[in-house]
Amino acid sequence: MEIRKHMIFSGEVQGVGFRYTAYMAARELGLTGWVANRADGRVEMEIQGTQNEILFLVEKIKCGNWIEIRGIEEEQIPLKKEEQFRIAN
């Protein structure tokens, strides 16, 4: 069953390839949504897919060089019709 999550990541998440890593992993898994840096130094993401695919995506991000996730705030939100995953500004 497909779900959509809004997630905010804190830690060493900006300037370390987080958005590109998330983008490549999401595209590989066929997930949709977006990822963006926030002005407060955290990274925000909306991701849509199955629960297992989303968990796998987060694990792939955690394996990125220099990325250190110290906290994740997340909530399930309504599904959206989208074609792909993108890096937002």
mmCIF file of C-alpha atoms in Angstrom:
data_model
loop_
_atom_site.group_PDB
_atom_site.id
_atom_site.type_symbol
_atom_site.label_atom_id
_atom_site.label_comp_id
_atom_site.label_asym_id
_atom_site.label_seq_id
_atom_site.Cartn_x
_atom_site.Cartn_y
_atom_site.Cartn_z
ATOM 1 C CA MET A 1 0.000 0.000 0.000
ATOM 2 C CA GLU A 2 1.362 3.391 -0.999
ATOM 3 C CA ILE A 3 1.780 6.138 1.593
ATOM 4 C CA ARG A 4 3.265 9.649 1.636
ATOM 5 C CA LYS A 5 5.441 11.047 4.401
ATOM 6 C CA HIS A 6 6.628 14.529 5.236
ATOM 7 C CA MET A 7 10.049 14.250 6.861
ATOM 8 C CA ILE A 8 12.520 16.722 8.360
ATOM 9 C CA PHE A 9 16.098 15.532 8.909
ATOM 10 C CA SER A 10 18.537 17.152 11.325
ATOM 11 C CA GLY A 11 22.256 16.627 11.860
ATOM 12 C CA GLU A 12 25.031 16.903 9.276
ATOM 13 C CA VAL A 13 22.598 17.031 6.366
ATOM 14 C CA GLN A 14 23.469 20.141 4.336
ATOM 15 C CA GLY A 15 26.549 20.443 2.141
ATOM 16 C CA VAL A 16 27.204 16.689 2.319
ATOM 17 C CA GLY A 17 25.313 15.351 -0.714
ATOM 18 C CA PHE A 18 22.099 14.520 1.155
ATOM 19 C CA ARG A 19 19.717 15.841 -1.514
ATOM 20 C CA TYR A 20 21.585 14.169 -4.392
ATOM 21 C CA THR A 21 21.777 10.875 -2.484
ATOM 22 C CA ALA A 22 18.037 11.045 -1.745
ATOM 23 C CA TYR A 23 17.304 11.927 -5.375
ATOM 24 C CA MET A 24 19.313 9.026 -6.804
ATOM 25 C CA ALA A 25 17.903 6.495 -4.316
ATOM 26 C CA ALA A 26 14.307 7.658 -4.840
ATOM 27 C CA ARG A 27 14.650 7.486 -8.616
ATOM 28 C CA GLU A 28 16.198 4.008 -8.366
ATOM 29 C CA LEU A 29 13.287 2.837 -6.182
ATOM 30 C CA GLY A 30 10.621 4.523 -8.339
ATOM 31 C CA LEU A 31 9.452 6.820 -5.533
ATOM 32 C CA THR A 32 7.948 10.267 -6.028
ATOM 33 C CA GLY A 33 8.191 13.477 -4.036
ATOM 34 C CA TRP A 34 10.822 16.127 -3.401
ATOM 35 C CA VAL A 35 13.724 17.088 -1.147
ATOM 36 C CA ALA A 36 14.948 20.585 -0.192
ATOM 37 C CA ASN A 37 17.339 22.359 2.149
ATOM 38 C CA ARG A 38 15.725 24.497 4.843
ATOM 39 C CA ALA A 39 17.066 27.843 6.048
ATOM 40 C CA ASP A 40 17.518 26.398 9.566
ATOM 41 C CA GLY A 41 20.157 23.854 8.417
ATOM 42 C CA ARG A 42 17.819 20.880 8.226
ATOM 43 C CA VAL A 43 16.574 19.026 5.130
ATOM 44 C CA GLU A 44 12.876 18.598 4.333
ATOM 45 C CA MET A 45 11.435 15.817 2.193
ATOM 46 C CA GLU A 46 8.096 14.522 1.008
ATOM 47 C CA ILE A 47 8.319 10.937 -0.193
ATOM 48 C CA GLN A 48 5.683 8.613 -1.620
ATOM 49 C CA GLY A 49 5.875 4.841 -1.938
ATOM 50 C CA THR A 50 5.395 1.798 0.261
ATOM 51 C CA GLN A 51 6.496 1.868 3.907
ATOM 52 C CA ASN A 52 9.309 -0.597 3.137
ATOM 53 C CA GLU A 53 10.540 1.444 0.160
ATOM 54 C CA ILE A 54 10.609 4.606 2.278
ATOM 55 C CA LEU A 55 12.514 2.832 5.070
ATOM 56 C CA PHE A 56 14.992 1.489 2.499
ATOM 57 C CA LEU A 57 15.446 5.012 1.075
ATOM 58 C CA VAL A 58 16.288 6.402 4.521
ATOM 59 C CA GLU A 59 18.813 3.602 5.091
ATOM 60 C CA LYS A 60 20.464 4.374 1.743
ATOM 61 C CA ILE A 61 20.729 8.053 2.707
ATOM 62 C CA LYS A 62 22.276 7.131 6.072
ATOM 63 C CA CYS A 63 25.006 5.223 4.207
ATOM 64 C CA GLY A 64 26.111 8.353 2.329
ATOM 65 C CA ASN A 65 29.603 9.628 3.011
ATOM 66 C CA TRP A 66 29.646 12.564 5.451
ATOM 67 C CA ILE A 67 25.870 12.392 6.050
ATOM 68 C CA GLU A 68 25.032 12.090 9.748
ATOM 69 C CA ILE A 69 21.321 12.062 10.540
ATOM 70 C CA ARG A 70 20.747 12.843 14.220
ATOM 71 C CA GLY A 71 16.987 13.234 14.137
ATOM 72 C CA ILE A 72 13.972 12.622 11.899
ATOM 73 C CA GLU A 73 10.585 14.241 12.373
ATOM 74 C CA GLU A 74 7.948 12.556 10.246
ATOM 75 C CA GLU A 75 4.233 12.449 9.677
ATOM 76 C CA GLN A 76 2.024 10.651 7.208
ATOM 77 C CA ILE A 77 0.233 13.013 4.815
ATOM 78 C CA PRO A 78 -2.257 12.573 1.944
ATOM 79 C CA LEU A 79 -1.067 11.015 -1.320
ATOM 80 C CA LYS A 80 -0.347 13.291 -4.316
ATOM 81 C CA LYS A 81 -0.272 12.565 -8.031
ATOM 82 C CA GLU A 82 3.307 13.034 -9.211
ATOM 83 C CA GLU A 83 5.474 11.683 -11.973
ATOM 84 C CA GLN A 84 8.902 11.703 -10.337
ATOM 85 C CA PHE A 85 11.156 12.689 -7.446
ATOM 86 C CA ARG A 86 12.876 16.082 -7.647
ATOM 87 C CA ILE A 87 15.281 18.350 -5.811
ATOM 88 C CA ALA A 88 13.394 21.513 -4.862
ATOM 89 C CA ASN A 89 14.852 24.891 -3.921
#
